[in-house]
XYZ file of C-alpha atoms in Angstrom:
560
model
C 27.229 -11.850 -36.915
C 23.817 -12.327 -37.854
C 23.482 -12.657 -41.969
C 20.577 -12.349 -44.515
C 20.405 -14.619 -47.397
C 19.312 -12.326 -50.631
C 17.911 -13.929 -53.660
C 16.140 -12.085 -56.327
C 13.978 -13.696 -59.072
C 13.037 -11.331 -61.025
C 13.969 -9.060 -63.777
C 11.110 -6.601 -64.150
C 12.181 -4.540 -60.887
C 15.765 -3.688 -61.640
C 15.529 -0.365 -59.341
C 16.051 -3.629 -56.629
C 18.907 -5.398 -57.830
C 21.428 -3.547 -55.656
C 19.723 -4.070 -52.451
C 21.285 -5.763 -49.649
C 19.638 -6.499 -46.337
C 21.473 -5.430 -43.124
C 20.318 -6.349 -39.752
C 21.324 -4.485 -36.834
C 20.922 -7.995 -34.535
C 24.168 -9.848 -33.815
C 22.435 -13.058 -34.576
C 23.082 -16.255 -36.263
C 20.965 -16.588 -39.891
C 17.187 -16.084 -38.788
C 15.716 -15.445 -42.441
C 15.881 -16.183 -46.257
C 14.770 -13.594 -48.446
C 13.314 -13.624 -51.977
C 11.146 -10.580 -53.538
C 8.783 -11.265 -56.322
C 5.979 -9.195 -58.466
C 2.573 -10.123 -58.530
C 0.021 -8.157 -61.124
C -3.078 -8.257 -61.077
C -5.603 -8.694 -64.260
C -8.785 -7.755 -64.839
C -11.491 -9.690 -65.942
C -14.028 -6.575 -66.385
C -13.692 -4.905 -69.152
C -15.022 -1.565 -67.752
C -13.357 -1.073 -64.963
C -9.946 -1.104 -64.041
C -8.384 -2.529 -60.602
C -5.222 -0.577 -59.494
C -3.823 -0.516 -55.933
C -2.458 2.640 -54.392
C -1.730 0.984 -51.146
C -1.929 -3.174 -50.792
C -4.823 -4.805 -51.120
C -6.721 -5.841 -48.349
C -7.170 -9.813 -48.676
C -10.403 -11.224 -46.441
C -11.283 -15.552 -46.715
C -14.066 -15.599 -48.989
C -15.614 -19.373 -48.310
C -14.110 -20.184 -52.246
C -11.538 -18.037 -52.168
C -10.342 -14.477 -50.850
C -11.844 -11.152 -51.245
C -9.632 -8.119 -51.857
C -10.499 -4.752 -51.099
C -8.516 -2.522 -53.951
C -8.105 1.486 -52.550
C -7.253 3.905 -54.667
C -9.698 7.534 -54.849
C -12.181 5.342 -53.923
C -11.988 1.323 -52.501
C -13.463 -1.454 -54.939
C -14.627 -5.123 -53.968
C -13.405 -8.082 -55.903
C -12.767 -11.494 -55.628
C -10.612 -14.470 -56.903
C -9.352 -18.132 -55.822
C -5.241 -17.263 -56.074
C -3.197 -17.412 -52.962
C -1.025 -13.916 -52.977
C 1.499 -15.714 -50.839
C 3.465 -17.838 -53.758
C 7.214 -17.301 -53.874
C 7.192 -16.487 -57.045
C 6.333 -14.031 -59.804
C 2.661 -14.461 -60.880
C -0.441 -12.522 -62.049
C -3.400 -13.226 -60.390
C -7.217 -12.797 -62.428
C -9.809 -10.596 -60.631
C -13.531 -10.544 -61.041
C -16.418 -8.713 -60.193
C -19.086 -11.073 -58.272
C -22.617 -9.055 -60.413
C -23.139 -7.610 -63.648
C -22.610 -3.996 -62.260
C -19.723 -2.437 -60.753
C -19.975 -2.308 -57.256
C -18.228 0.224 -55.258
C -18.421 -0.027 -51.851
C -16.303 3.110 -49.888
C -16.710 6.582 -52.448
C -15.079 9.544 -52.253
C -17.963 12.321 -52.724
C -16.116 14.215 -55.897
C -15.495 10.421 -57.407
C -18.056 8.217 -58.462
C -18.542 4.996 -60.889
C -14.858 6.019 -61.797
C -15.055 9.354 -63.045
C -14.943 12.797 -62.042
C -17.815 15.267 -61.610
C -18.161 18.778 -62.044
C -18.122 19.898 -58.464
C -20.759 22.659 -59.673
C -23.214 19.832 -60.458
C -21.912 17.850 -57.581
C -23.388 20.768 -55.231
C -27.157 21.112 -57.337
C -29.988 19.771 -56.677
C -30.031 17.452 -60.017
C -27.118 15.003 -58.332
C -28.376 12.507 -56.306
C -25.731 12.345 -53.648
C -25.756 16.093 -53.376
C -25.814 15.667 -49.687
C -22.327 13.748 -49.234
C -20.850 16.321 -51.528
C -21.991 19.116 -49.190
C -21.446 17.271 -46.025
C -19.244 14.384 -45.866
C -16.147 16.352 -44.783
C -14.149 13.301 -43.907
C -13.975 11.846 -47.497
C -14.488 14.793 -50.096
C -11.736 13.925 -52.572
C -10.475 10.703 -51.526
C -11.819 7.439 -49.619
C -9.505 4.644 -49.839
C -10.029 1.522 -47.266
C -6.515 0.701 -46.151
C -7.528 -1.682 -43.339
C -10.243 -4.546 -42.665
C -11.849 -7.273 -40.760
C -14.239 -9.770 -40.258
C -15.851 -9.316 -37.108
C -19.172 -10.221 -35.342
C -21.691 -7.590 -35.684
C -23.471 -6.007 -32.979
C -27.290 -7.761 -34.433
C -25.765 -11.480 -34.960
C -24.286 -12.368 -38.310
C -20.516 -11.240 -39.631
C -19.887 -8.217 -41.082
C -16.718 -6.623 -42.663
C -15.274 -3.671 -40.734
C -12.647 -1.492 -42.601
C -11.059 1.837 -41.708
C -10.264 3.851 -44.371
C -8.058 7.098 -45.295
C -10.303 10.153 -46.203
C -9.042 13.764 -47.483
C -10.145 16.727 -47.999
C -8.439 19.562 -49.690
C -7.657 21.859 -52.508
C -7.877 19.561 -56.004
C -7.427 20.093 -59.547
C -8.587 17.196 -61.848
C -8.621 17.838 -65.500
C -10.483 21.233 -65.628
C -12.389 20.621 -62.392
C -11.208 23.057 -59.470
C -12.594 21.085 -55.845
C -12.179 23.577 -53.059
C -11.357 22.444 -49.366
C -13.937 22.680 -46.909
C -11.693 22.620 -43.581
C -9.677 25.772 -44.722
C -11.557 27.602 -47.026
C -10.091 30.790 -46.729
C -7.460 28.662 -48.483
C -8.966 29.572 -52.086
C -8.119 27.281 -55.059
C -6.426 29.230 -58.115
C -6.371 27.360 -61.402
C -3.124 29.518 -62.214
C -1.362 29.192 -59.186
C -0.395 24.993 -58.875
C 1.154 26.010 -55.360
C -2.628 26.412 -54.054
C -3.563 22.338 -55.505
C -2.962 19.114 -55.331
C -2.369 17.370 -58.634
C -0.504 18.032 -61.685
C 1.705 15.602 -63.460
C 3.507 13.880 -61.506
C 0.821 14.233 -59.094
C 2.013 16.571 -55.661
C -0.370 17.363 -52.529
C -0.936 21.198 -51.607
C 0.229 20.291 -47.975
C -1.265 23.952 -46.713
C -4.969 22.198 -48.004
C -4.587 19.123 -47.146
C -6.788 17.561 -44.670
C -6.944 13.655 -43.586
C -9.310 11.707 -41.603
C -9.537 8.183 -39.758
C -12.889 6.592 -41.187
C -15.067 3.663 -40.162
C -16.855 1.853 -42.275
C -18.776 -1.577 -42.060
C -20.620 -3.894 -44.474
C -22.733 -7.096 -43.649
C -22.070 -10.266 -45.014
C -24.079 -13.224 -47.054
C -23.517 -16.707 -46.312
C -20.869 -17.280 -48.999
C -18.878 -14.008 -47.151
C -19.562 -11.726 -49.611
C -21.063 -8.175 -49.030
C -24.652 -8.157 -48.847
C -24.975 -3.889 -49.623
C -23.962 -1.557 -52.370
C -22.128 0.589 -50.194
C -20.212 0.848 -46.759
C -22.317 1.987 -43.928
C -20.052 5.027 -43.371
C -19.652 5.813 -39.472
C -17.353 8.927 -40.325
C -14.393 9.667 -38.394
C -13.396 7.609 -35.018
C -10.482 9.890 -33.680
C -8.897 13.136 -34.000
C -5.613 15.158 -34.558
C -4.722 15.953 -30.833
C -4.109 19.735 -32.290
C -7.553 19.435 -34.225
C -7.609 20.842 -37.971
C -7.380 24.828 -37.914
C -7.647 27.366 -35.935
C -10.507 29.875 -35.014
C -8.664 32.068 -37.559
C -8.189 29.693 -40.538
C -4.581 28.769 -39.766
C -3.504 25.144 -40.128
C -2.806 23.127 -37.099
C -2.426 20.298 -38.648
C -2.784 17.806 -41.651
C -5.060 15.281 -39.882
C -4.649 11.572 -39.427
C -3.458 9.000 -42.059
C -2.318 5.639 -43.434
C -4.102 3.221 -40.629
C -3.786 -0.122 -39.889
C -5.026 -2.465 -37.583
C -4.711 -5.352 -35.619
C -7.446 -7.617 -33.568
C -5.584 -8.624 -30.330
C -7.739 -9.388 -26.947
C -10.605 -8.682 -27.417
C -9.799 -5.406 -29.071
C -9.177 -3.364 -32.837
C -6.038 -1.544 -32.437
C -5.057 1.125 -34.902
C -2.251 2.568 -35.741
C -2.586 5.704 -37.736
C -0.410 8.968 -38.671
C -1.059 11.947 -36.612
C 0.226 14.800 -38.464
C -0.554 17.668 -36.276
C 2.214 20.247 -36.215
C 2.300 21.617 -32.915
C 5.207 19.061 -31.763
C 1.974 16.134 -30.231
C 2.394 14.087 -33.752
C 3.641 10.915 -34.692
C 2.366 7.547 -34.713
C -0.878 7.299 -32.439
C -2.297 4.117 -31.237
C -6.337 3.920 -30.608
C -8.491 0.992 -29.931
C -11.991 -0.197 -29.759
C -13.961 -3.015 -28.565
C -14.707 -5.452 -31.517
C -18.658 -5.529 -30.205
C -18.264 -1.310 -30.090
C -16.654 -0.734 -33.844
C -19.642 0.628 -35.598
C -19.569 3.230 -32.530
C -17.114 6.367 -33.168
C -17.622 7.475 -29.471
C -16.622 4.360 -27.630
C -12.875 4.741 -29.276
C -10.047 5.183 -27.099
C -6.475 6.307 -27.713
C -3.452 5.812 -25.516
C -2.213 8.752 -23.519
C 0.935 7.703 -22.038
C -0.531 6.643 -19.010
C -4.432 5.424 -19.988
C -7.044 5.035 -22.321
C -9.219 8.604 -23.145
C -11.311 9.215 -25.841
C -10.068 9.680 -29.199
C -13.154 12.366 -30.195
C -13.810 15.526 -28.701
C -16.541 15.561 -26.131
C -20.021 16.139 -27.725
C -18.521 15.034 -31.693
C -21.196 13.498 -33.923
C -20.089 13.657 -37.787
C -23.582 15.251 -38.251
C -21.914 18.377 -36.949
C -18.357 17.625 -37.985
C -17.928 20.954 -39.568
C -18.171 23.266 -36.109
C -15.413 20.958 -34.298
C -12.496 21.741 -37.225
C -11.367 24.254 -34.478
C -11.161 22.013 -31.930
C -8.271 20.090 -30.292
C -7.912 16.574 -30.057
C -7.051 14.141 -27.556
C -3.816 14.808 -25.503
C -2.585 11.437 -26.567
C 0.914 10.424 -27.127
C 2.271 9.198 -30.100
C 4.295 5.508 -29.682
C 6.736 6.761 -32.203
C 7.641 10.181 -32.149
C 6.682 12.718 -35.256
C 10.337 14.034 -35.702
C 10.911 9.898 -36.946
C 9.349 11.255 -40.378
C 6.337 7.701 -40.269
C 4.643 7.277 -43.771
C 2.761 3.989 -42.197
C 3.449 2.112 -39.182
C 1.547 -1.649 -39.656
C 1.785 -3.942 -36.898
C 1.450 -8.179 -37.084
C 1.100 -10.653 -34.096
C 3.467 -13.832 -34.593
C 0.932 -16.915 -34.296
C 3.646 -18.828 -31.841
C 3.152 -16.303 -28.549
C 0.849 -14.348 -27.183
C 2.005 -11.046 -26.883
C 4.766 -10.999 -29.907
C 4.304 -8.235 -32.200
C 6.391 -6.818 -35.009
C 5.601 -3.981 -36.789
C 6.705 -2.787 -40.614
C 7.302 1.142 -40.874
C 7.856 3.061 -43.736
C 9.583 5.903 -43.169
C 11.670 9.154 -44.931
C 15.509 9.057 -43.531
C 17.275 12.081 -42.704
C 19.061 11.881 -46.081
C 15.805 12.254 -47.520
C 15.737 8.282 -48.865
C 12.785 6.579 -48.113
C 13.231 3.266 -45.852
C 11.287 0.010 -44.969
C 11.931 -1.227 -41.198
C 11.243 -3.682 -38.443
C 10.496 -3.001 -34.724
C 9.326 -5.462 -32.114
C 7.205 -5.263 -29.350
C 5.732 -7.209 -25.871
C 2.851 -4.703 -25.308
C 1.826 -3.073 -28.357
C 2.857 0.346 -27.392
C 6.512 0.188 -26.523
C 8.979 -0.351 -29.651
C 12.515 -1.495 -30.545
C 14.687 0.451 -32.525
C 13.962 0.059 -36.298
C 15.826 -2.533 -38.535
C 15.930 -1.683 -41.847
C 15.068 -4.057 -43.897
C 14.675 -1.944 -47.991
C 15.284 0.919 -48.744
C 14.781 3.208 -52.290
C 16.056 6.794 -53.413
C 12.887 8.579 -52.834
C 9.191 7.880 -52.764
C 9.185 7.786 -56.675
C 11.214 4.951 -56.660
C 10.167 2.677 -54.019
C 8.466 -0.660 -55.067
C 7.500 -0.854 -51.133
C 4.856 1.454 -50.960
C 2.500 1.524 -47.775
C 3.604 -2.188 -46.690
C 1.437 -4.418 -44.835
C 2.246 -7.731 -43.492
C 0.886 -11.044 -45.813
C 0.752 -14.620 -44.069
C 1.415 -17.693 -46.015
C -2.450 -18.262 -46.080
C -3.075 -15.077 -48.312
C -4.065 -12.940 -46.170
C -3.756 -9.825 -44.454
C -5.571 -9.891 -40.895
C -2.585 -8.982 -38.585
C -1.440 -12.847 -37.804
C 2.190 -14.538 -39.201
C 3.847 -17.341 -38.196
C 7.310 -17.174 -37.862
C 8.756 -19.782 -39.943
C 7.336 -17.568 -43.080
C 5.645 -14.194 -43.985
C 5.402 -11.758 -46.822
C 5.689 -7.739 -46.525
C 4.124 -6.318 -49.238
C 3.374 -3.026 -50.854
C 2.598 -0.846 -53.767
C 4.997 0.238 -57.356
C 4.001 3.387 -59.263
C 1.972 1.378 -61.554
C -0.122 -0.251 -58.914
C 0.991 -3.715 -58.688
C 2.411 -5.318 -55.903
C 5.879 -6.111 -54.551
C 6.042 -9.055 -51.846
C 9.501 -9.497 -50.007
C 9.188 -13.132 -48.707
C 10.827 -14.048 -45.403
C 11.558 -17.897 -44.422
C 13.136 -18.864 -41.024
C 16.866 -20.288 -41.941
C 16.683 -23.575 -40.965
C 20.132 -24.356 -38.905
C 21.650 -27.632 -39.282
C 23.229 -29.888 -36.622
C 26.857 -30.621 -36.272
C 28.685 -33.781 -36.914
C 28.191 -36.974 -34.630
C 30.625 -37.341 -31.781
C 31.854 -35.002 -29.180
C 32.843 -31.610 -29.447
C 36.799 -30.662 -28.238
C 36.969 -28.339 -26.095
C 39.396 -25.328 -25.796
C 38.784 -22.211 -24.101
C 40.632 -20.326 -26.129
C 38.777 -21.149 -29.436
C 38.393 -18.403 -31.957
C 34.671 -18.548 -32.383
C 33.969 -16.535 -35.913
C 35.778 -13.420 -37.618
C 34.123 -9.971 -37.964
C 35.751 -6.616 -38.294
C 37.074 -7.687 -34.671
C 38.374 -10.903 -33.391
C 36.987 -12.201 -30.124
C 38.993 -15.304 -27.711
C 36.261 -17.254 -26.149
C 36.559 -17.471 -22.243
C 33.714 -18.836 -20.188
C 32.066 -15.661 -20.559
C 32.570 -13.534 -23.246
C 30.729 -10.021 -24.275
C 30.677 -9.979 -28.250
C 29.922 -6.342 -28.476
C 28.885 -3.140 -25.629
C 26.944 -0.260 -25.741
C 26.121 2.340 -23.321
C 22.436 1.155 -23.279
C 22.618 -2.066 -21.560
C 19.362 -3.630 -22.279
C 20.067 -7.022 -20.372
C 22.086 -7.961 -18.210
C 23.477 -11.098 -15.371
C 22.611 -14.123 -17.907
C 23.185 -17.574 -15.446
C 22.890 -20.681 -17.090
C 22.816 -24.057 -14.947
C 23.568 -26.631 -13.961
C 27.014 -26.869 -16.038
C 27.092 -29.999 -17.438
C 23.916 -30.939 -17.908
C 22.240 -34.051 -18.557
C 19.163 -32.700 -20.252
C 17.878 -29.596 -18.842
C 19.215 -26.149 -18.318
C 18.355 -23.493 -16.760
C 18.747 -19.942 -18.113
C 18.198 -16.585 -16.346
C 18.700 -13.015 -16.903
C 17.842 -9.175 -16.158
C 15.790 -7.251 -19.021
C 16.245 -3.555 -18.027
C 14.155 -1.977 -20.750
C 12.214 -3.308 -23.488
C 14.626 -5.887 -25.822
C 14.069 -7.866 -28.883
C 16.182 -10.865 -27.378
C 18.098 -13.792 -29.101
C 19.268 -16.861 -27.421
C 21.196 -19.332 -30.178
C 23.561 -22.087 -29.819
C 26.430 -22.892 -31.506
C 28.893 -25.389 -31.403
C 32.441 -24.576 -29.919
C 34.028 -23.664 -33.707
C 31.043 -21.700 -34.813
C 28.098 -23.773 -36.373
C 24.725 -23.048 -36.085
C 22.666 -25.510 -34.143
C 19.843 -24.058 -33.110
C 17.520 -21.167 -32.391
C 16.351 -21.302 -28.897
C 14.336 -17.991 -28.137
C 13.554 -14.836 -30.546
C 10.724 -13.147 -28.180
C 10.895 -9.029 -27.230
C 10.892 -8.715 -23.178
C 9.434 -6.017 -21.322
C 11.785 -4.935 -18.365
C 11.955 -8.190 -15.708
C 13.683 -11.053 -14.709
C 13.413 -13.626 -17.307
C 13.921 -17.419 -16.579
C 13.715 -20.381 -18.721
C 14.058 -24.072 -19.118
C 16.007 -25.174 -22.029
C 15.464 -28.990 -23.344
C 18.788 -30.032 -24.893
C 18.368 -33.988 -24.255
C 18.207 -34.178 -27.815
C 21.252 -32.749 -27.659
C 24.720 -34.661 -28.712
C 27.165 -34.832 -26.314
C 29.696 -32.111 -26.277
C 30.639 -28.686 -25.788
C 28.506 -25.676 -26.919
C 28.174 -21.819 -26.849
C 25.019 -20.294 -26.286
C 24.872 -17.015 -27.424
C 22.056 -14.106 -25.644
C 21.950 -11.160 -27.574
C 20.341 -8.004 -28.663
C 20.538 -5.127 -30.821
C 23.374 -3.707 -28.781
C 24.689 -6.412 -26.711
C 25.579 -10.175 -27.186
C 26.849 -12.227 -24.441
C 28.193 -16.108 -24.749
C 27.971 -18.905 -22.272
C 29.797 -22.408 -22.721
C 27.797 -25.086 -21.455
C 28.904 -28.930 -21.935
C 26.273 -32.080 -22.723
C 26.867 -34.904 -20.893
């Protein structure tokens, strides 16, 4: 039975201290886990850094810049490495005299509020993107980045960020939709807003949009502009916004993430349209095409198609509200209730992935998982790994993956990573993961009986030559041969994946101890065959254990 080692060193989060990890692998020990607070403290004393969703950490050649998101997304920069098990507070600094922010919403700028009457005259000098930049009206926070080669030489930073538009009240300021605006705003009806105290979205004017955004860089990797270049949106909800008579079709896209693999951005990002074609939609782009919106592509079950209507500019954004999206389909359904879906690549294989979703249960909780996958686009079951109440109380807010370097570009190793994500007062929770390190047995040879109990659960299993721990009616593998048996060295394993499987091959020694992992990869369906090196080995009798989420089978094999 696989087990997870809990430790908790801290005090300040006590809505934690009851929570136990369960894995649904029968596995030997893969992970230690430890969660810790960092907060963050700010050096200027006129502006305030406070993260709605995680930062976004980038190298910075003497140190790491973070990209803070909350109405609008900040720049800063400071020498700490995030990834310390421990609690800490790191300092933050701007890099000039002036605030700089670099991705606006178009109601919130130098961190205050306008009158959306003077917003709209003449007299404001962005007038314009309060008239016409749809995609980021109330709310413009970057919730993805990275450094890639621009299209003119030189790096720049690409980030996609999560733009809304809808019905707001802020203080005494009333900001009226511009997707549904038949949907009026009424100062003395809350059910028509988003806000109050504790905040709450008007879900009937509530639009969101997938943004690109893109910034050169100076020698020393910071930002050499003011502002984003804003690209507007790159994709669209596959049932568009509304419909030719004002009715909503859907809430837009949310929450992306992204991950550089071949060549390529992937994105991951919440398509809440409400004709039954939501859910989690995957969309890519060249790296040498991402300042581009029409060169995006989004998977449709069986290829790549656009992700924008034909003809979409964002010049015109405003005559395409009525019209459908891609007819794309989602990797994870809609009915699975996705909040964010945030995908990592583990540095030892190729194609490796893992993916942290947050997610509301069925009981209405709100829940942290794992998935795996070979291909990017086909996922295991989830395997909860937190869990909270409600949204209120979850210290896991819009998680992202963190490598032991500090940073948040889409790679971990396996040995150790950090999740982290967001608490209701805009620090950050980091749930630190470090491969269990399994210990050898004793010198000698092992004794062999094939009868040996091998471990107690809630059932008792005799150990045979072959023995299947556990069944279910989905048999994901299947025929596991191991030879030659006894070996010198060598040995040979083989075995039948019949639909994708996050698979486990351990060995143990013939009463139960730990000896080694041996694979942890997720297979696509296929015949899978590998050579094992035990000449390291001691001489004796083992078990080696294949398993997955719903199957586990166990092979003796003796060293000679």
């Amino acid at each position: 039975m696989k087990t997870w080692y809990v430790k908790y060193y801290f005090s300040v989060l006590l809505l934690l201290s009851g929570f136990a990890v369960r894995s649904q692998h029968n596995d030997t020990v893969i992970y230690n886990q430890s969660t810790y607070n960092t907060f963050f403290e700010n050096k200027a004393k006129d502006l305030k850094l406070w993260n709605e969703a995680p930062p976004v950490i980038l190298p910075q050649h003497s140190g790491f810049m973070v990209i803070s998101t909350t109405f609008f997304s900040t720049v800063w920069y400071h020498s700490q490495n995030l990834a310390v098990p421990a609690n800490d507070k790191i300092k933050i600094n701007r890099r000039d005299s002036k605030p700089r922010f670099y991705a606006t919403s178009s109601s919130h700028w130098w961190q205050r509020f306008y009158d959306p009457a003077f917003l709209a005259s003449t007299k404001h000098i962005y007038r314009n993107s309060w008239q016409n930049h749809h995609w980021r009206r109330n709310y413009n926070g970057v919730f993805s980045a990275h450094i890639i080669n621009g299209q003119n030489g030189g790096n720049i930073v690409f980030a996609l960020s999560h733009g809304e538009n809808k019905n707001e009240k802020i203080y005494d300021f009333l900001y009226q939709n511009t997707v549904r605006p038949g949907f009026v705003i009424n100062s003395s009806n809350p059910d028509t807003y988003s806000g109050g105290t504790p905040y709450a979205d008007c879900w009937e004017a509530y639009f969101g949009f997938l943004n690109g955004n893109w910034a050169s860089m100076k020698q020393d990797s910071s930002l050499s502009a003011q502002y984003f270049n804003d690209i507007g949106p790159v994709a669209w909800p596959s049932a568009g916004y509304v419909s030719a008579d004002g009715e909503q079709l859907s809430q837009g896209l949310r929450h992306p993430s992204s991950i550089i693999h071949d060549g390529y951005i992937y994105i991951y990002v919440i398509d809440a349209s409400m004709d039954g074609t939501g859910g989690v939609k995957l969309i890519r782009v060249k790296q040498e095409d991402a300042i581009v919106p029409q060169r995006y592509q989004t998977w449709s079950g069986k290829e790549w198609i656009a992700a924008l209507p034909e003809g979409y500019t964002k010049d015109k954004i405003d005559s395409y509200f009525t019209v459908r999206g891609p007819a794309n389909k989602p990797v994870i359904t809609n009915d699975k209730n996705t909040i964010r879906f945030t995908v990592a690549r583990f540095n030892e294989s190729t194609n490796d992935f893992i993916a942290v979703e947050e997610y509301i249960n069925q009981d209405n909780t709100l829940q942290v998982a794992f998935r795996y996958s070979g291909d990017l686009i086909n996922w295991s079951e989830r395997e909860i790994i937190y869990s909270a109440a409600g949204w209120g109380s979850s210290a896991l807010r819009y998680p992202v993956f963190l490598n032991k370097n500090g940073l948040t570009d889409g790679s971990i190793d396996k040995e150790e990573f950090y999740v982290i994500g967001t608490r209701d007062d805009g620090n950050v929770t980091k749930l630190h993961f470090v491969k269990h390190q399994l210990n050898s047995p004793g010198t000698g040879s092992v004794n062999s009986n094939s009868n040996e109990l091998l471990w107690t659960t809630n059932q008792s299993y005799r150990m045979n030559n072959t023995t299947v721990l556990r069944n279910a009616a989905d048999v994901n593998f299947e025929h596991v041969e191991v030879f030659p048996v006894p070996t010198l060295s060598y040995l040979d394993i083989s075995f039948q994946v019949n639909s994708l499987a996050r698979i486990f091959i351990s060995l143990f020694s013939l009463n139960g101890v730990p000896v080694e992992n041996v694979i942890e990869e997720t297979f696509l369906p296929q015949n899978v065959k590998r050579t094992l090196d035990f000449s390291n080995l001691k001489s004796g009798v083992y078990l080696l254990k294949v398993t997955d989420n719903n199957r586990s089978i166990v092979k003796k094999i003796i060293k000679l």
